[in-house]
């Protein structure tokens, strides 16, 4: 059985492991690194519960082999909070009741973080397009959009304070 | 779901990739975006013994207009093209299709060339490339060859590529004055394959008549379909509702759909007809604007 070394940076920390080529990135993140905030929903590239940032861009980590990620930078939901302080996106989901069962939430938040990085003032339609690869089977989309808008305005306010 | 075992190769150059493909023949598959291949492997519908990952090869992620054609390199992602103003300004048919392929997360990895090389009749780019009369550039051990798109699709999931060839570039002819194109797709939900899709590309000459037309269909047959009779019917006529209705009827005659979860065959033919008329209408608006 072939195994290969994989070194990735996850939320700023470097990790190395020896893995089988067929190991999916999501399994690597959950089982080898113990970061279980990234979820496995559909296993068919449909739901986006496994969304992470790969070199800053949201991807479905169930649809990439861990060996492909060798040398790349990953961000997972565990990287959002700053110690006990919630990230504005997490706080937005808290304030606007953006989750019911919570299963899709990590993927939603990672997609939101990439969106707000690129577009600090998205329209509701732009948010809906950005999360169109993420399914919420509680169908709580209205509050998810509100949560991301809440985060966007909080982050814009932080930016303007920082700029002053 | 866990894919079967395979040996992983990550060549740094195209000649190395081609040599690996030559060594392993039909036991090897190329891994580029992986957004079709990896799902197939998870279901074990595909169990290649060797994966040749071309993502570590430099210089394949380009999209640029050069020598009268838009050149799309093997590793250009759907999202890369979507971010390219040139694509939106000059290749609206292509831009339309990219916006409705899978979802934004998949488009960050999926490649345009892979979408074509996979030769799934449900994929959107094959019909787009037929409508554009694109060319496929394949590189093998003895160098490069250019394959006209009409010779590329051989059967469902089967192309003219040899097992030791890599699809390195797609070439879309640069638009002539008076060109316009559009893609229309009906899908049950974001990320699903088309119930039917229609790609249309026309040129309206200085005399106000259609001088060239490309019409091709997605997911209404075992292969992407060029609606040749629809194309012929358009040529030499005024771009108006009557012309488009006639072409739409001929395009739906060219469709060869099967009844499945996405609907009965008759419904898909009717959808093809409606989408053809809409795609041509939109193409004409763009050609004349």
Tab-separated table of C-alpha atoms in Angstrom, chain A residues 59-128:
chain	number	residue	atom	x	y	z
A	59	UNK	CA	-13.933	24.349	-1.769
A	60	UNK	CA	-15.642	21.092	-0.848
A	61	UNK	CA	-13.042	19.122	1.116
A	62	UNK	CA	-14.859	15.839	0.361
A	63	UNK	CA	-13.901	16.312	-3.290
A	64	UNK	CA	-10.140	16.558	-2.993
A	65	UNK	CA	-7.553	14.001	-1.916
A	66	UNK	CA	-5.391	14.948	1.057
A	67	UNK	CA	-2.249	14.399	-1.043
A	68	UNK	CA	-3.398	17.122	-3.435
A	69	UNK	CA	-3.346	19.623	-0.571
A	70	UNK	CA	0.352	19.007	0.119
A	71	UNK	CA	2.032	22.400	0.540
A	72	UNK	CA	-1.234	24.352	0.579
A	73	UNK	CA	-2.888	26.627	3.128
A	74	UNK	CA	-6.183	25.531	4.692
A	75	UNK	CA	-8.612	27.330	6.955
A	76	UNK	CA	-11.346	25.539	8.859
A	77	UNK	CA	-14.095	26.779	11.148
A	78	UNK	CA	-11.812	26.239	14.157
A	79	UNK	CA	-9.692	29.129	12.881
A	80	UNK	CA	-12.492	31.706	13.041
A	81	UNK	CA	-12.748	32.478	16.763
A	82	UNK	CA	-9.997	34.375	18.563
A	83	UNK	CA	-9.784	32.417	21.827
A	84	UNK	CA	-13.073	32.961	23.666
A	85	UNK	CA	-14.045	35.846	21.350
A	86	UNK	CA	-16.360	34.867	18.525
A	87	UNK	CA	-15.506	35.961	14.999
A	88	UNK	CA	-18.039	38.531	13.711
A	89	UNK	CA	-19.412	35.855	11.367
A	90	UNK	CA	-19.992	33.481	14.287
A	91	UNK	CA	-21.523	36.312	16.281
A	92	UNK	CA	-23.767	37.158	13.312
A	93	UNK	CA	-25.124	33.592	13.246
A	94	UNK	CA	-25.665	33.820	17.024
A	95	UNK	CA	-27.418	37.198	16.902
A	96	UNK	CA	-29.648	36.460	13.912
A	97	UNK	CA	-30.487	32.861	14.794
A	98	UNK	CA	-28.650	31.682	11.685
A	99	UNK	CA	-28.676	28.055	12.719
A	100	UNK	CA	-31.228	25.517	13.807
A	101	UNK	CA	-29.598	22.067	13.886
A	102	UNK	CA	-26.224	23.663	13.127
A	103	UNK	CA	-24.920	20.958	10.830
A	104	UNK	CA	-24.436	23.180	7.764
A	105	UNK	CA	-23.162	26.124	9.819
A	106	UNK	CA	-19.381	25.574	9.600
A	107	UNK	CA	-19.570	25.356	5.798
A	108	UNK	CA	-21.857	28.379	5.612
A	109	UNK	CA	-19.497	30.411	7.772
A	110	UNK	CA	-16.401	29.478	5.776
A	111	UNK	CA	-18.120	30.478	2.530
A	112	UNK	CA	-19.269	33.709	4.220
A	113	UNK	CA	-15.726	34.478	5.341
A	114	UNK	CA	-14.379	34.135	1.787
A	115	UNK	CA	-17.245	36.244	0.435
A	116	UNK	CA	-16.775	39.079	2.938
A	117	UNK	CA	-13.040	39.073	2.350
A	118	UNK	CA	-13.709	39.794	-1.342
A	119	UNK	CA	-16.899	41.807	-1.010
A	120	UNK	CA	-17.363	43.592	2.337
A	121	UNK	CA	-20.826	44.919	1.396
A	122	UNK	CA	-22.645	42.167	-0.480
A	123	UNK	CA	-26.288	42.393	-1.530
A	124	UNK	CA	-28.659	39.673	-0.316
A	125	UNK	CA	-28.578	38.225	-3.834
A	126	UNK	CA	-24.772	38.082	-3.816
A	127	UNK	CA	-24.902	36.249	-0.487
A	128	UNK	CA	-27.464	33.799	-1.859
